[in-house]
Amino acid sequence: KWEMCLNVSDTPGIPDTNGRGVSFLDAFMKHAKENPLNGVVLMIDASSRLTQELQYALLALRECFNGLLSETRLILYINKLPNSFSLKQQGIRRNEEQAYEREKKATEVAHFVANILFGPGKAGEFRNYVKNEQGSDDGVE
C-alpha cells in the first residue's frame, strides 16, 4: 500500500490585465524549482479571446519548462464554455447543435494551447482536457 501526496499551487492569471504576468510566471517557476512538479493543470477561460498576449504568455511558460512539459504531464481545464442561454442567443437551439458548438470551442482552445506548448505536430493529438460551461459548477465539490 502506498500513499499519494498532492500539492496544489494556485497562481494568478497569466496574462494579467495589470501587466503582472511576468512576475507571476517568475514566482511560479521559483516555486516549481523548489517543489518539483509531476504535472500541471492549466486553466484557460474559453469565454475570452485567444489573443497574442495569451500566446506570448504560453510561449514564456514553454520556455520556462525548457522542454520538460509534455502532453502527458499537462491537464488543460477549459472553463466558461458557452452555456445554453448564450448559445440560444446566437440562434443555436437544439441540444445536439449546442453540444457540437461547445466541443468545437473546447477543441479550438485545446489545439491553440497545445500548438504553442508542444508544437503543431502534437496539437491535433492532444486530448488531456476537461471542460466546464459558463456559470456551471459541474465537477466541482
C-alpha positions in Angstrom: 0.0 0.0 0.0 1.3 3.5 -0.9 0.2 7.0 -0.2 -0.1 9.8 -2.7 0.7 13.3 -1.7 -0.9 16.0 -3.8 0.4 19.6 -3.6 -1.6 22.2 -5.3 -0.4 25.7 -6.1 -2.7 28.3 -7.4 -1.3 31.2 -9.3 -2.9 34.4 -10.5 -3.9 34.6 -14.2 -1.3 34.9 -16.9 -1.6 37.1 -18.9 -2.7 39.7 -16.4 -4.6 42.8 -17.3 -2.4 44.8 -14.9 0.8 43.7 -16.6 1.9 41.5 -13.7 2.1 38.3 -15.8 6.0 38.1 -15.9 6.2 38.5 -12.1 3.5 35.8 -11.7 5.4 33.5 -14.0 8.7 34.1 -12.2 7.0 33.3 -8.8 5.5 30.1 -10.3 8.8 28.9 -11.7 10.6 29.7 -8.5 8.0 27.5 -6.7 8.4 24.8 -9.3 12.2 24.7 -8.8 11.8 24.4 -5.1 9.0 21.8 -5.3 9.5 19.5 -8.4 6.3 19.1 -10.4 4.9 15.8 -11.7 2.2 17.6 -13.7 0.5 20.9 -14.4 -3.2 21.8 -14.6 -3.6 24.9 -16.7 -7.0 26.7 -16.6 -8.0 28.6 -19.8 -11.0 30.8 -19.9 -12.9 29.8 -23.1 -15.0 33.0 -23.0 -12.0 35.2 -23.6 -10.3 35.6 -26.9 -7.2 33.5 -27.9 -5.1 36.6 -28.1 -1.5 37.3 -29.0 -0.9 38.2 -25.3 -2.1 34.7 -24.3 0.2 33.3 -27.0 3.2 35.2 -25.6 2.4 34.0 -22.0 2.2 30.4 -23.2 5.4 30.7 -25.1 7.1 32.1 -22.0 5.7 29.2 -20.0 7.0 26.7 -22.6 10.5 28.3 -22.4 10.5 28.2 -18.6 9.9 24.5 -18.7 12.7 24.1 -21.2 11.1 21.1 -22.9 10.2 19.3 -19.7 6.4 19.9 -20.0 4.9 17.1 -22.1 1.4 16.4 -23.2 1.3 13.6 -20.6 2.1 16.0 -17.8 -0.5 18.6 -18.7 -4.2 18.7 -18.0 -6.0 21.6 -19.6 -9.1 22.8 -17.8 -11.2 24.7 -20.2 -13.6 26.9 -18.2 -16.5 29.1 -19.2 -17.6 27.3 -22.4 -20.8 28.9 -23.8 -23.9 27.8 -21.9 -27.4 27.0 -23.3 -28.6 30.6 -22.8 -25.7 32.2 -24.7 -26.0 29.6 -27.5 -29.7 30.2 -27.8 -28.9 34.0 -28.1 -26.8 33.1 -31.1 -29.7 31.1 -32.6 -28.4 27.7 -31.7 -31.3 26.0 -30.1 -31.1 22.2 -30.5 -29.2 20.3 -27.7 -27.1 18.4 -30.3 -26.0 21.6 -32.0 -25.2 23.2 -28.6 -23.1 20.2 -27.7 -21.3 20.4 -31.0 -20.6 24.1 -30.6 -19.2 23.5 -27.1 -17.0 20.7 -28.2 -15.8 22.8 -31.2 -14.8 25.6 -28.9 -13.1 23.3 -26.4 -11.1 21.7 -29.3 -10.2 25.1 -30.6 -8.8 26.2 -27.2 -7.0 22.9 -26.6 -5.3 23.0 -30.0 -4.4 26.6 -29.6 -2.6 25.8 -26.2 -1.1 22.5 -27.4 0.2 24.1 -30.6 2.1 26.7 -28.6 3.3 24.4 -25.8 4.1 21.3 -27.8 4.3 22.3 -31.4 1.9 21.9 -34.4 2.7 18.2 -34.8 1.2 17.3 -31.5 -1.6 19.8 -31.2 -4.1 17.6 -33.1 -3.4 14.6 -30.9 -3.8 16.5 -27.6 -6.8 15.2 -25.6 -5.9 15.8 -22.0 -8.6 18.4 -21.3 -11.7 18.7 -19.3 -14.3 21.4 -19.8 -16.9 23.3 -17.9 -19.8 25.6 -19.0 -20.0 29.2 -18.1 -21.9 29.6 -14.8 -21.8 25.8 -14.1 -20.1 24.1 -11.2 -20.2 20.6 -12.7 -17.3 18.6 -11.4 -16.7 21.0 -8.5 -17.2 19.7 -5.0 
